[in-house]
GROMACS .gro file of C-alpha atoms in nm:
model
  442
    1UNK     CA    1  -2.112   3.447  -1.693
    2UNK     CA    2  -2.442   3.657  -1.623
    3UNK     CA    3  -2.643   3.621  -1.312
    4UNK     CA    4  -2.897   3.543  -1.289
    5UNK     CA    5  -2.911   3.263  -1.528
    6UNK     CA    6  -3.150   3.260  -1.815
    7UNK     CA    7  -3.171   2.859  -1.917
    8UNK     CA    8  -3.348   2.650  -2.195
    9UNK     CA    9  -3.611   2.472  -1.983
   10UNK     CA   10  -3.498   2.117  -2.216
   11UNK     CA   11  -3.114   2.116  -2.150
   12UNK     CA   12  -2.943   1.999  -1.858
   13UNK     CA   13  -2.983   2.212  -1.552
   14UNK     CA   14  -2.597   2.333  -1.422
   15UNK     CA   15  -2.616   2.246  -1.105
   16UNK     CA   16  -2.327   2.399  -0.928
   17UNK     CA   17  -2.420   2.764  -1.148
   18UNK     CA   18  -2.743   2.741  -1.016
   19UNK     CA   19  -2.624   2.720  -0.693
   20UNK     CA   20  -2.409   2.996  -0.722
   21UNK     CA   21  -2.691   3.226  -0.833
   22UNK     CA   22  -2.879   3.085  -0.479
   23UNK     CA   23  -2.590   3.230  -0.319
   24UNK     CA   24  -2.541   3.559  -0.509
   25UNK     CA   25  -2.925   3.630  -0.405
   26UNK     CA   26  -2.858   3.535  -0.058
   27UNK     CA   27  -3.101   3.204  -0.105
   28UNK     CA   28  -2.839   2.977   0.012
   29UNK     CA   29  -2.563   3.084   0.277
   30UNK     CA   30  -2.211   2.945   0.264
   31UNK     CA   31  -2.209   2.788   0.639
   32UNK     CA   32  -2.549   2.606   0.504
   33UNK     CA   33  -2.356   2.458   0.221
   34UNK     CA   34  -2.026   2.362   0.454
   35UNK     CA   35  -2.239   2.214   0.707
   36UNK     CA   36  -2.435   2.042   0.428
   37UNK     CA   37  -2.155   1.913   0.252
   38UNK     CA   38  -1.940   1.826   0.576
   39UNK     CA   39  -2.210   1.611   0.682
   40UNK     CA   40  -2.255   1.428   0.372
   41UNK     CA   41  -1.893   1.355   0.312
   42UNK     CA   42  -1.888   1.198   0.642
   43UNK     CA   43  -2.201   1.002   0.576
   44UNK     CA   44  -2.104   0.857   0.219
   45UNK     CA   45  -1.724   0.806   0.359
   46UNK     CA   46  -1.849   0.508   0.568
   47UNK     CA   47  -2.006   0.333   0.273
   48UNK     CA   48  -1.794   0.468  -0.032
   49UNK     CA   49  -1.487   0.547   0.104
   50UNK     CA   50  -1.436   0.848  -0.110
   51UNK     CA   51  -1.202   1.111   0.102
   52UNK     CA   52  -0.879   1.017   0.299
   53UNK     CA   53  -0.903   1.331   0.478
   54UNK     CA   54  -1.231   1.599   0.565
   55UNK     CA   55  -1.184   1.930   0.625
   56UNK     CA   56  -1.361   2.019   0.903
   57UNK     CA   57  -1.194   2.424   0.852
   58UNK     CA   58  -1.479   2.480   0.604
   59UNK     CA   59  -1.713   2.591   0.819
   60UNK     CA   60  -1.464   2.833   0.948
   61UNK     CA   61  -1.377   2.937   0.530
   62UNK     CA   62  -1.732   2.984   0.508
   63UNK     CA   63  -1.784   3.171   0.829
   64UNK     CA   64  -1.513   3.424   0.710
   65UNK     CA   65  -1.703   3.424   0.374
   66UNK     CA   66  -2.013   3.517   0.509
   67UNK     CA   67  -1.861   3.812   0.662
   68UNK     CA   68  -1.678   3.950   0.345
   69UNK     CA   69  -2.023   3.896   0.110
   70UNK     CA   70  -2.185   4.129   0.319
   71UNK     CA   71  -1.932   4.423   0.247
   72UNK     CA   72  -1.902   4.306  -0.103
   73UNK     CA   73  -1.972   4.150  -0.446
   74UNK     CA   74  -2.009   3.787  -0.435
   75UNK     CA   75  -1.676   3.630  -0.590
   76UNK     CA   76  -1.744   3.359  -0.848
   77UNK     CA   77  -1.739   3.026  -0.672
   78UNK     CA   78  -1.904   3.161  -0.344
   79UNK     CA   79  -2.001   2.936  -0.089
   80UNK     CA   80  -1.925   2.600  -0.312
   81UNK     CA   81  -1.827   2.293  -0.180
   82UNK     CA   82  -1.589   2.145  -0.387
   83UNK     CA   83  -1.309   1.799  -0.308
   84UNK     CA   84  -0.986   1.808  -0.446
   85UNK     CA   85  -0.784   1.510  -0.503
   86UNK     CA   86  -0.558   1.407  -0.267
   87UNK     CA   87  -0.231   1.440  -0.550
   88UNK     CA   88  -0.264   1.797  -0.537
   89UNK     CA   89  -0.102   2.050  -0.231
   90UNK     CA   90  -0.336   2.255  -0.012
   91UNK     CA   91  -0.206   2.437   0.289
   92UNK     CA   92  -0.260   2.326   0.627
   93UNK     CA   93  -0.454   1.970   0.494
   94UNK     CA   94  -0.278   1.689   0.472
   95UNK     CA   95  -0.209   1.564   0.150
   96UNK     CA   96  -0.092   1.190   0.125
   97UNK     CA   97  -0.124   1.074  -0.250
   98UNK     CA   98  -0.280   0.782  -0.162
   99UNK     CA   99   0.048   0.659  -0.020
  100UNK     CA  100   0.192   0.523   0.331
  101UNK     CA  101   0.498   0.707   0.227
  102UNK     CA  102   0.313   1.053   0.265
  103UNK     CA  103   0.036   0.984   0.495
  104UNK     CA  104   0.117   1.249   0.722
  105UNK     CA  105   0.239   1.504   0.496
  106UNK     CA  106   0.075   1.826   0.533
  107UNK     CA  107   0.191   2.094   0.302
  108UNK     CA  108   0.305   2.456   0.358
  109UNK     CA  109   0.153   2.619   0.024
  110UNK     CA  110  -0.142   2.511  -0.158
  111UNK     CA  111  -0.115   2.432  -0.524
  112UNK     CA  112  -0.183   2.690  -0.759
  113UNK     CA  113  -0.521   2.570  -0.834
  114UNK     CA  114  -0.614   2.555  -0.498
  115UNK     CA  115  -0.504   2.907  -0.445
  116UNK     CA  116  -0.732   2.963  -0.702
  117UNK     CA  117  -1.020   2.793  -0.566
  118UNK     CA  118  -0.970   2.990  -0.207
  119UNK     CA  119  -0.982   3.335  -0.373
  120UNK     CA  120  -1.280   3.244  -0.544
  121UNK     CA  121  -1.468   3.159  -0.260
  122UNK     CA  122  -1.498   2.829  -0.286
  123UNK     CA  123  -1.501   2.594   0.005
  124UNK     CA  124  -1.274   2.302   0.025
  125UNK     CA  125  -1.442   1.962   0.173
  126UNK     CA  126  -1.200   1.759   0.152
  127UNK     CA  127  -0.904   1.530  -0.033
  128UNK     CA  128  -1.033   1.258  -0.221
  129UNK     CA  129  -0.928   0.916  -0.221
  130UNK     CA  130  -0.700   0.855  -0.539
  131UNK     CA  131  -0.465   0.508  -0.682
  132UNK     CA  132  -0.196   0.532  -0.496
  133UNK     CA  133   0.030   0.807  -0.649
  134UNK     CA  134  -0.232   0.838  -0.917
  135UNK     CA  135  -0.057   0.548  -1.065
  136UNK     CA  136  -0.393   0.310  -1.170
  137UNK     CA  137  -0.697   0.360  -1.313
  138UNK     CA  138  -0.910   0.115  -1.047
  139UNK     CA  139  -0.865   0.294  -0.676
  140UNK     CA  140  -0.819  -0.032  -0.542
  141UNK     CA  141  -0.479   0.076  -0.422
  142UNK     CA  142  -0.408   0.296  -0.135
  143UNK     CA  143  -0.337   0.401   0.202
  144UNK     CA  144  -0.713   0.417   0.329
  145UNK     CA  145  -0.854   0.112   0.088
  146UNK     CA  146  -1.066   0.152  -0.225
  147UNK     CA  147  -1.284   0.378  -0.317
  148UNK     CA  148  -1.619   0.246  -0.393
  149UNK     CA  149  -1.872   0.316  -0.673
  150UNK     CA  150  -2.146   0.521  -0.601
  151UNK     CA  151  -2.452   0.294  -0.819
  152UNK     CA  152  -2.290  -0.037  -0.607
  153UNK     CA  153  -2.044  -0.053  -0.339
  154UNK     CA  154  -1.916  -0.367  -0.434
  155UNK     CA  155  -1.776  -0.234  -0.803
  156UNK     CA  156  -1.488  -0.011  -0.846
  157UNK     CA  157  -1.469   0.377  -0.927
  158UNK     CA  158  -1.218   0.356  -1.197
  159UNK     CA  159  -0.912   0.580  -1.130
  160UNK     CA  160  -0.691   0.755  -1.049
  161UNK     CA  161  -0.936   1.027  -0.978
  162UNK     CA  162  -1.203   0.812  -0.810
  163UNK     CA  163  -1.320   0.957  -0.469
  164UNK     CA  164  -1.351   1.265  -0.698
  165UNK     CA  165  -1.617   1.108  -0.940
  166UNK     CA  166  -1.750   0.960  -0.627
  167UNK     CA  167  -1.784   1.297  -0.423
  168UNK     CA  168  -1.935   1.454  -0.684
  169UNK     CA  169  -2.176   1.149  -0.826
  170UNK     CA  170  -2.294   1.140  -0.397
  171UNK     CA  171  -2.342   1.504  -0.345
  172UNK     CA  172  -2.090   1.605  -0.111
  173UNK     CA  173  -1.929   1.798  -0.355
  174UNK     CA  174  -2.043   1.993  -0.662
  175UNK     CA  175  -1.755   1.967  -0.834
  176UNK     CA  176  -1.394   1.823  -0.811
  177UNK     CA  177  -1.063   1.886  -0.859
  178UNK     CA  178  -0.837   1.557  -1.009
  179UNK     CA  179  -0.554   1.472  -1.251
  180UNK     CA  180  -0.563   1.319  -1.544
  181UNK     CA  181  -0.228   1.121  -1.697
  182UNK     CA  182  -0.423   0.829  -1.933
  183UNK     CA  183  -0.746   0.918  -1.843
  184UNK     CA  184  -0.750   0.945  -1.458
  185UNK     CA  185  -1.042   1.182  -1.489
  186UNK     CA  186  -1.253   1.081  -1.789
  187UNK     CA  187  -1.227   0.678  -1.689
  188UNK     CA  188  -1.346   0.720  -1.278
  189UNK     CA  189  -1.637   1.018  -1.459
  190UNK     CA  190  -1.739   0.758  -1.680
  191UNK     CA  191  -1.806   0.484  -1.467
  192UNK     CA  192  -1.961   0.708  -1.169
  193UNK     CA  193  -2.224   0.846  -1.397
  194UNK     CA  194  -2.090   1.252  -1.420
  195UNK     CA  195  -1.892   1.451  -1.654
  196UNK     CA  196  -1.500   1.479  -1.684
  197UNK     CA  197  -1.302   1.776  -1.805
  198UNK     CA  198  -0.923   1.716  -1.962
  199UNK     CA  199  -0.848   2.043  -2.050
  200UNK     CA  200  -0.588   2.135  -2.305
  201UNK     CA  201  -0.229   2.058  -2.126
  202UNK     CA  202  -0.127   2.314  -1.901
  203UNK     CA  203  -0.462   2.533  -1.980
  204UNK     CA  204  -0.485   2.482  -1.595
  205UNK     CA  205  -0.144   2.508  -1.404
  206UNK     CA  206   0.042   2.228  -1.284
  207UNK     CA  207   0.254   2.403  -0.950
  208UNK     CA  208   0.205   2.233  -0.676
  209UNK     CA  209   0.065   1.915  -0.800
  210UNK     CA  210   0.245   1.612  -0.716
  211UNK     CA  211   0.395   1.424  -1.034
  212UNK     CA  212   0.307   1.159  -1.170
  213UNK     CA  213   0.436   1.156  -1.559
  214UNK     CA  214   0.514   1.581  -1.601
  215UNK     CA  215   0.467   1.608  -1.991
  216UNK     CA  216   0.107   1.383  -1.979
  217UNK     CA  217  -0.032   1.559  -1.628
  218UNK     CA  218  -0.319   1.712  -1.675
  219UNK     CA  219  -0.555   1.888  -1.409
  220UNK     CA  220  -0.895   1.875  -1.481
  221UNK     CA  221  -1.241   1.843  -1.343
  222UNK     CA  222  -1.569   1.665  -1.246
  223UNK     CA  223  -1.899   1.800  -1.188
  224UNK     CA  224  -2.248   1.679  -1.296
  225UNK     CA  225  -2.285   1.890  -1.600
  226UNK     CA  226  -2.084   2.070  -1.872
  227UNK     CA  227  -2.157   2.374  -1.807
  228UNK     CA  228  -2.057   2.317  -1.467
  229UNK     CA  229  -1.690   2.157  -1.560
  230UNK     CA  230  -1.687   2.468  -1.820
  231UNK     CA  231  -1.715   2.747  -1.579
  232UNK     CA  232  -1.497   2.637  -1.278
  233UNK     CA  233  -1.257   2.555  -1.583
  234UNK     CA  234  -1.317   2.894  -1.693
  235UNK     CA  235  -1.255   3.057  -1.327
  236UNK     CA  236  -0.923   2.858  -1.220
  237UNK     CA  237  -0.763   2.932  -1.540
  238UNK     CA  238  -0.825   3.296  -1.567
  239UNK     CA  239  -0.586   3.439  -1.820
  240UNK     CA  240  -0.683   3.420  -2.152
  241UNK     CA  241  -1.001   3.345  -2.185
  242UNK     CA  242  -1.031   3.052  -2.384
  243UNK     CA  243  -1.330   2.909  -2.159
  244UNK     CA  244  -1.650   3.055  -2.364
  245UNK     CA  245  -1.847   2.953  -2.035
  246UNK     CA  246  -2.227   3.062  -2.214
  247UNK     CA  247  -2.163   2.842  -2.530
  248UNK     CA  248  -2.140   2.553  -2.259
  249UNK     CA  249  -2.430   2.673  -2.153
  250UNK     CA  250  -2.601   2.697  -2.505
  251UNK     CA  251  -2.445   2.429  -2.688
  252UNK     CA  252  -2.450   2.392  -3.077
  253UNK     CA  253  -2.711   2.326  -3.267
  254UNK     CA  254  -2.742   1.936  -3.356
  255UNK     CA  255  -2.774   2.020  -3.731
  256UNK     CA  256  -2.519   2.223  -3.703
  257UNK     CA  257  -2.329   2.014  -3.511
  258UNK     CA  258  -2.028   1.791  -3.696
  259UNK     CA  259  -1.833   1.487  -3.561
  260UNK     CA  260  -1.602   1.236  -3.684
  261UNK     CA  261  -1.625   0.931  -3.510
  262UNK     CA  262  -1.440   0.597  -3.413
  263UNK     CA  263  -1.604   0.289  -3.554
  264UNK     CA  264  -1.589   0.035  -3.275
  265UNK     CA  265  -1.832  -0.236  -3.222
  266UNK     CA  266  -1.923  -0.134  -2.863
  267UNK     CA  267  -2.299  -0.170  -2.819
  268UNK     CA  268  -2.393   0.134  -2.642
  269UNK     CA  269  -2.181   0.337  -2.838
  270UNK     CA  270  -2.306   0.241  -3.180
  271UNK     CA  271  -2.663   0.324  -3.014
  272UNK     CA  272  -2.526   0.647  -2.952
  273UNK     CA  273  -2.428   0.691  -3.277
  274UNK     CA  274  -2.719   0.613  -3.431
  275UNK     CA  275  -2.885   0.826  -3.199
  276UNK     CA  276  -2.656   1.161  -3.282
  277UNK     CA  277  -2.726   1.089  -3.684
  278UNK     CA  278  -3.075   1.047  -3.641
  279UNK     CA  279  -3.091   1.331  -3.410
  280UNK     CA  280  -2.952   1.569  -3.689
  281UNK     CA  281  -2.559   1.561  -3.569
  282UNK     CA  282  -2.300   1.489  -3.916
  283UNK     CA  283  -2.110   1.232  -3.818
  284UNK     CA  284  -1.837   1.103  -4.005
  285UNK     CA  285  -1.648   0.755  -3.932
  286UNK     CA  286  -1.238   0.821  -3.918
  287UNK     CA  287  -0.920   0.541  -3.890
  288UNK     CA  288  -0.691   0.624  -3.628
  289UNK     CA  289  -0.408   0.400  -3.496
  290UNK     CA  290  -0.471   0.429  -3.126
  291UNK     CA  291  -0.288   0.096  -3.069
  292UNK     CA  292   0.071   0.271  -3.206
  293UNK     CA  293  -0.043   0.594  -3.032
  294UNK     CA  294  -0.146   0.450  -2.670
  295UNK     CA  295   0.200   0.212  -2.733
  296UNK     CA  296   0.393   0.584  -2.728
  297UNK     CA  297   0.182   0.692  -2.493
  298UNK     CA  298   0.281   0.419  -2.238
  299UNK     CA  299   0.703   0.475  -2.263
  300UNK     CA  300   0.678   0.821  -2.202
  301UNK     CA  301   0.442   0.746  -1.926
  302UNK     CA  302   0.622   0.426  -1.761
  303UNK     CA  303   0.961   0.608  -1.782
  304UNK     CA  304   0.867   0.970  -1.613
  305UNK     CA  305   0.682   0.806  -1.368
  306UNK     CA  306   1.019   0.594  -1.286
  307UNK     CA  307   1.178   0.931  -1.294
  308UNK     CA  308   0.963   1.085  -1.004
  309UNK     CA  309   0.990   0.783  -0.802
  310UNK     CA  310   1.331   0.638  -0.857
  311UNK     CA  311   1.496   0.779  -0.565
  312UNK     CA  312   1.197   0.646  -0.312
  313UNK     CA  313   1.136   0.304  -0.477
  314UNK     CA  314   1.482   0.243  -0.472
  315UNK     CA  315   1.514   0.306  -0.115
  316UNK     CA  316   1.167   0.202   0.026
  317UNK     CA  317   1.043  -0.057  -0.224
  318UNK     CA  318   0.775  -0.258   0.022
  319UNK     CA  319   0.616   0.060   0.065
  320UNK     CA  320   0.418   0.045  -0.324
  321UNK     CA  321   0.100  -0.135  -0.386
  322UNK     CA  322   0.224  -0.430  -0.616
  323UNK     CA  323   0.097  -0.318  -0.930
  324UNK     CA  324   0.239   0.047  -0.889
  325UNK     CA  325   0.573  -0.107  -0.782
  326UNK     CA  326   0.551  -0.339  -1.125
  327UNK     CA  327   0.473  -0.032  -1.349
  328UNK     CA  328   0.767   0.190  -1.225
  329UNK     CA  329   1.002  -0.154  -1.254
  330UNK     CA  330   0.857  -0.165  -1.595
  331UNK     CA  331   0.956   0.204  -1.651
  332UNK     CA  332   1.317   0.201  -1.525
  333UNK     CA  333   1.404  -0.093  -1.759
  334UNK     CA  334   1.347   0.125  -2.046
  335UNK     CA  335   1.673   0.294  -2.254
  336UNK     CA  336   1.691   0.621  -2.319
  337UNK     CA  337   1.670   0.615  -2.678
  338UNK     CA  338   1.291   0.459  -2.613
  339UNK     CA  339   1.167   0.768  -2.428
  340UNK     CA  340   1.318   1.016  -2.674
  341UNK     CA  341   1.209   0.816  -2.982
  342UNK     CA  342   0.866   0.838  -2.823
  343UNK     CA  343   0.870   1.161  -2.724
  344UNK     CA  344   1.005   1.263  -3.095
  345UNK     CA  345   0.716   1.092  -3.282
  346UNK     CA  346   0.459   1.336  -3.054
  347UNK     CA  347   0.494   1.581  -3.344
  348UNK     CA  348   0.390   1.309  -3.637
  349UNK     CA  349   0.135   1.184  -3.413
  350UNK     CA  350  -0.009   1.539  -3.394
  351UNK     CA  351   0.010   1.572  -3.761
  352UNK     CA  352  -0.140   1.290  -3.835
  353UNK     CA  353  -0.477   1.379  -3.532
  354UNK     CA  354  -0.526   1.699  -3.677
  355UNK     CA  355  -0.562   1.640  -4.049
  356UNK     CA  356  -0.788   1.313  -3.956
  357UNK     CA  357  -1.033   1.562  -3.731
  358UNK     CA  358  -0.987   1.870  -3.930
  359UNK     CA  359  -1.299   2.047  -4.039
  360UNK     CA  360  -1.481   1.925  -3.770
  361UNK     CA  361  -1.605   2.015  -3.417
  362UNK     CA  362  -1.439   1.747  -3.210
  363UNK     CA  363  -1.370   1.318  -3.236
  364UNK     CA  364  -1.626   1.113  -3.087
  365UNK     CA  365  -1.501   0.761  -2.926
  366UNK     CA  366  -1.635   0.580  -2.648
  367UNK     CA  367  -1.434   0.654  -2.255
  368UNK     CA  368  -1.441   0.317  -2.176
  369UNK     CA  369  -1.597  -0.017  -2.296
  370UNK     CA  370  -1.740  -0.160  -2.031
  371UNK     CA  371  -1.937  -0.044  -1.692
  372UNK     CA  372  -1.720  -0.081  -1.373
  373UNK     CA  373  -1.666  -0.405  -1.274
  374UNK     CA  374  -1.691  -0.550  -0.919
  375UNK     CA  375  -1.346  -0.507  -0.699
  376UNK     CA  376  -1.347  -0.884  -0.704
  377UNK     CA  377  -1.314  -0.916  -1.049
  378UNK     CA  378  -1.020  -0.680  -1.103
  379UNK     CA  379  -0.861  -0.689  -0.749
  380UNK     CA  380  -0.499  -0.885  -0.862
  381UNK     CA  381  -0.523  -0.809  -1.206
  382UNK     CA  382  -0.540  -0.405  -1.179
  383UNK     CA  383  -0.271  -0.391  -1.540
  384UNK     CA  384  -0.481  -0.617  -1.763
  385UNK     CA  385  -0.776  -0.372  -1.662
  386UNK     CA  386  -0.528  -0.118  -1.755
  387UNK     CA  387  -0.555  -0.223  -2.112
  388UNK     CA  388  -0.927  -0.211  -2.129
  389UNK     CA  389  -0.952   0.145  -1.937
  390UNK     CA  390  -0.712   0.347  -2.095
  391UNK     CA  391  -0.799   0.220  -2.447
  392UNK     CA  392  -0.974   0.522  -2.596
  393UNK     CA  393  -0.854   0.755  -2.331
  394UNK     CA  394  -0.441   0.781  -2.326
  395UNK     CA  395  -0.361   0.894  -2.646
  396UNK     CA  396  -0.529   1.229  -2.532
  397UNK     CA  397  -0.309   1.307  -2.290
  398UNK     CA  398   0.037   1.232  -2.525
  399UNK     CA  399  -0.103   1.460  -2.779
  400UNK     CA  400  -0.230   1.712  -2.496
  401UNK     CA  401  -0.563   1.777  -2.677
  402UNK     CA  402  -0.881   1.904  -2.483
  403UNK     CA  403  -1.118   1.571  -2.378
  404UNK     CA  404  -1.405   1.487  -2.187
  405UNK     CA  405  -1.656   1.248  -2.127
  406UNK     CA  406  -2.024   1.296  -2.150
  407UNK     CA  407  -2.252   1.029  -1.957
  408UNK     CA  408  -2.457   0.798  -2.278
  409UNK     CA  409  -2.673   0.683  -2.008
  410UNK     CA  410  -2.689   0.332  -1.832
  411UNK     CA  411  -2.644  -0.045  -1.870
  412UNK     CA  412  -2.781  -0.316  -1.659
  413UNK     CA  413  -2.807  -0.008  -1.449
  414UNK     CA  414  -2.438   0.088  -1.434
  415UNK     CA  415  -2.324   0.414  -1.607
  416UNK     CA  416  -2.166   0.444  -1.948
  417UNK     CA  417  -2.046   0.719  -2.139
  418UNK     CA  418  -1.881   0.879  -2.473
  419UNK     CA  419  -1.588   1.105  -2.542
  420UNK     CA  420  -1.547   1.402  -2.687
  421UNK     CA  421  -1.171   1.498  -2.805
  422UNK     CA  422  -1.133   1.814  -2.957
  423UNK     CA  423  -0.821   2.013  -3.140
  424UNK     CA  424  -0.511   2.214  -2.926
  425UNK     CA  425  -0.644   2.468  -2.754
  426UNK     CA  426  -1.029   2.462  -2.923
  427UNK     CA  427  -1.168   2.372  -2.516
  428UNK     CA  428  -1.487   2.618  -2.578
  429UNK     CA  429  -1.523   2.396  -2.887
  430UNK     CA  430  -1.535   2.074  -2.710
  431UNK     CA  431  -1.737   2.223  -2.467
  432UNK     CA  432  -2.022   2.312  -2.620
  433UNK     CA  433  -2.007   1.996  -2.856
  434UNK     CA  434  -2.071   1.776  -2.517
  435UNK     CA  435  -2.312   2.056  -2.391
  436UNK     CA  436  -2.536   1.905  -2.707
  437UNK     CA  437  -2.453   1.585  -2.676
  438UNK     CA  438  -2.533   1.613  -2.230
  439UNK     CA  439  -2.885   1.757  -2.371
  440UNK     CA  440  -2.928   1.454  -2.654
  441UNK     CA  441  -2.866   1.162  -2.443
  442UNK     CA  442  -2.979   1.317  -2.131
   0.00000   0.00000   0.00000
C-alpha cells in the first residue's frame, strides 16, 4: 500500500489507513492512540460490556514504539489500536474464552496472528467479550455477561465475535481480531453496523487459536471499512500475496461489476437489489440448496466441537452455559458414519457452488434477516435464533470460501447488511466487489 493515500473524495474513507498515514507523518503518536483507546474501552465497557479483559501494557507497547519509529521506518500497523477476541492466545493477557473454566488462564505464547499484530506495530487493547467458547451466535453467554449492542444496549451483538463488532462499531478499536465457525464474524458485523472479513480457510493461520470446530475455524476481521478489513488481512497473512489491498481501495466499476444473487423475499435486501441493478451492477438470480448445505454444515460442526470438549464436559458438565452444554450433547450423539458422510459430500457441495457462481465476481445473499433483537427476546431460546442467524452465513465456512458482509444501511434504526461470498482463494475479488457495494449503499 502507498503512503500517503491518494482517495476518491465519493468512496468510503478507510479509517484505520488513514490513521496509519497520521502516524507515518508523525500527526498522531502511538501513546496518543493507547491512551485514547484505553480510555474509551473502559468508558464503553460499563455500558456495552464489550472486553473481559483491558490491557493496560499498551501504553507501555506504544511507549517502546515511539522509541523504535524514531530510528526507523514506520512498520505497517504503527500505533493502531486494535481488540482481539478473547478465543485467541496472546502472551502475558489472560485469555478465558468466555468461559469459567479458563477465566484465569493466561497464556505463555501468543497466537500466530497476534505475533503478527505485535511485529507490526500494532497495539493490543484488549480481549473481547465472545459466546462462551465461541459456541453461539447471541453473546448472551459467558463468564462476564453479554455483550451489548452498540445502536441499543438492551439488544444483542450477535456472536460469537460480538465485543469485537462492538469495539470496533464504539471506537475503541479500529479494527478486530475474531473467529468465524457459521458466521461468528459476519452475523455480530452485521448487526453492529461495520464490516466482517471471512477470509478463505486458513488464508490467515489458525496456531494458537482455541478450537472450536478445526476444519470450519476461520480467523477473520472487523473494521469499519473494506479497505480497512483488506489491508490488516493483507498484513497478518503475509506470504503470498493474495490480498490486492489498492483494488479494496478502488473497487470495480458498477458496470463492470457482475453478481449472482439469492432470491429471498427479505425486504431490505430486495431494496438492495434493486438498488445494485439500477445502479449499473449485472445481477443474476441463482438456486442454491442452503438448507442441505447448512444441514452438513451443522454435523461436522456439532461433532468437532464435541471432540474439543469431550474430555472437559464430561468431567465438569455444570460449568457450560445451557445452550452450549445442549449443542455439544447434540454433537456426541452423532455416529461416525454421519461426520464422515458429511465431511465426504464437501467435495459435491463445492462442485455444485462453483459451477452455480462461475463467471461471476462473487454471490450476493443477505448476512442475516433480521436487525438484532432485544436480549429479552432471545435470552432462553439462543438455538432457535441459531436457525435464523446462521441461515445465509454457515455454508461458507463448510465450503471454506472467502465471505464478508457489507453494511445495506438501517432499519427502524438498527443496522442491516448483505453478503458477499466469493470463489476459493479469489479474497482480492471479494474485496473489491464489497469495496463497490460499501461506496453504493454507503
Amino acid at each position: 500500500m502507498k503512503f500517503p493515500l491518494e482517495l476518491e473524495t465519493t468512496k468510503p474513507k478507510p479509517v484505520l489507513l488513514l490513521k496509519e498515514d497520521e502516524v507515518r507523518r508523525g500527526v498522531s503518536k502511538p501513546i496518543e492512540e493507547a491512551s485514547r483507546a484505553l480510555d474509551s474501552a473502559r468508558r464503553e465497557n460499563n455500558t456495552f460490556n464489550d472486553y473481559i479483559t483491558i490491557n493496560d501494557a499498551a501504553v507501555e507497547d506504544a511507549t517502546a514504539l515511539e522509541r523504535e519509529l524514531k530510528s526507523g521506518a514506520a512498520p505497517p500497523l504503527a500505533g493502531l489500536p486494535i481488540s482481539v477476541k478473547d478465543m485467541i492466545l496472546t502472551r502475558g493477557l489472560r485469555t478465558t474464552m468466555g468461559s469459567s473454566l479458563f477465566k484465569d488462564f493466561v497464556p505463555s505464547y501468543d497466537a500466530e496472528v497476534v505475533s503478527r499484530l505485535r511485529e507490526a506495530g500494532a497495539l493490543i487493547v484488549g480481549k473481547t467479550n465472545l459466546h462462551e467458547f465461541a459456541s453461539g451466535v447471541t453473546n448472551l453467554s459467558s463468564v462476564v455477561g453479554p455483550a451489548r449492542n452498540p445502536r441499543d444496549p438492551a439488544r444483542i451483538t450477535g456472536g460469537s465475535s460480538g465485543g469485537s463488532a462492538a469495539s470496533v462499531a464504539l471506537g475503541s478499536a479500529i479494527a478486530s481480531l475474531g473467529t468465524d465457525t457459521s458466521g461468528s464474524v459476519r452475523i455480530p458485523a452485521a448487526l453492529c453496523g461495520v464490516v466482517g472479513y471471512k477470509p478463505t480457510y486458513d488464508l490467515l493461520s489458525r496456531d494458537g487459536v482455541f478450537p472450536l470446530a478445526w476444519s470450519l475455524d476461520h480467523v477473520g476481521l472487523l473494521a469499519k471499512t473494506v479497505p480497512d478489513v483488506a489491508y490488516v488481512a493483507n498484513v497478518l497473512e503475509g506470504r503470498t500475496g493474495r490480498i490486492d489491498v489498492e483494488w479494496a481501495v478502488r473497487g470495480i466499476e458498477p458496470e463492470d461489476l457482475n453478481l449472482a444473487y439469492l432470491d429471498v423475499d427479505i425486504g431490505f435486501y430486495q431494496n438492495v437489489v434493486t438498488q445494485l441493478g439500477s445502479r449499473g451492477v449485472r445481477i443474476t438470480k441463482v438456486a442454491l440448496d442452503l438448507e442441505k448445505w447448512n444441514s452438513l454444515q451443522r454435523v461436522v460442526r456439532l461433532v468437532e466441537a464435541a471432540s474439543v470438549h469431550r474430555g472437559w464436559f464430561s468431567s465438569n458438565p455444570e460449568a457450560y452455559s445451557p445452550d452450549v452444554a445442549a449443542l455439544l450433547k447434540e454433537g456426541l450423539s452423532f455416529r461416525a458414519v454421519d461426520y464422515v458422510d458429511s465431511l465426504r459430500a464437501r467435495r459435491e457441495v463445492m462442485d455444485e457452488f462453483l459451477r452455480e457462481t462461475r463467471g461471476f465476481h462473487a454471490l450476493l445473499t443477505p448476512t442475516i434477516s433480521v436487525v438484532a433483537p432485544s436480549v429479552n427476546e432471545v435470552e432462553g431460546r439462543e438455538l432457535q435464533f441459531r436457525t435464523v442467524a446462521t441461515k445465509y452465513v454457515s455454508f461458507a465456512n463448510y465450503l471454506g470460501v472467502p465471505a464478508i458482509s457489507v453494511p445495506a444501511g438501517s432499519l427502524d434504526g438498527l443496522p442491516v447488511a448483505v453478503q458477499l461470498v466469493g470463489r476459493p482463494y479469489e479474497d482480492s475479488v471479494v474485496l473489491a466487489a464489497a469495496r463497490t457495494l460499501e461506496t453504493l449503499l454507503s
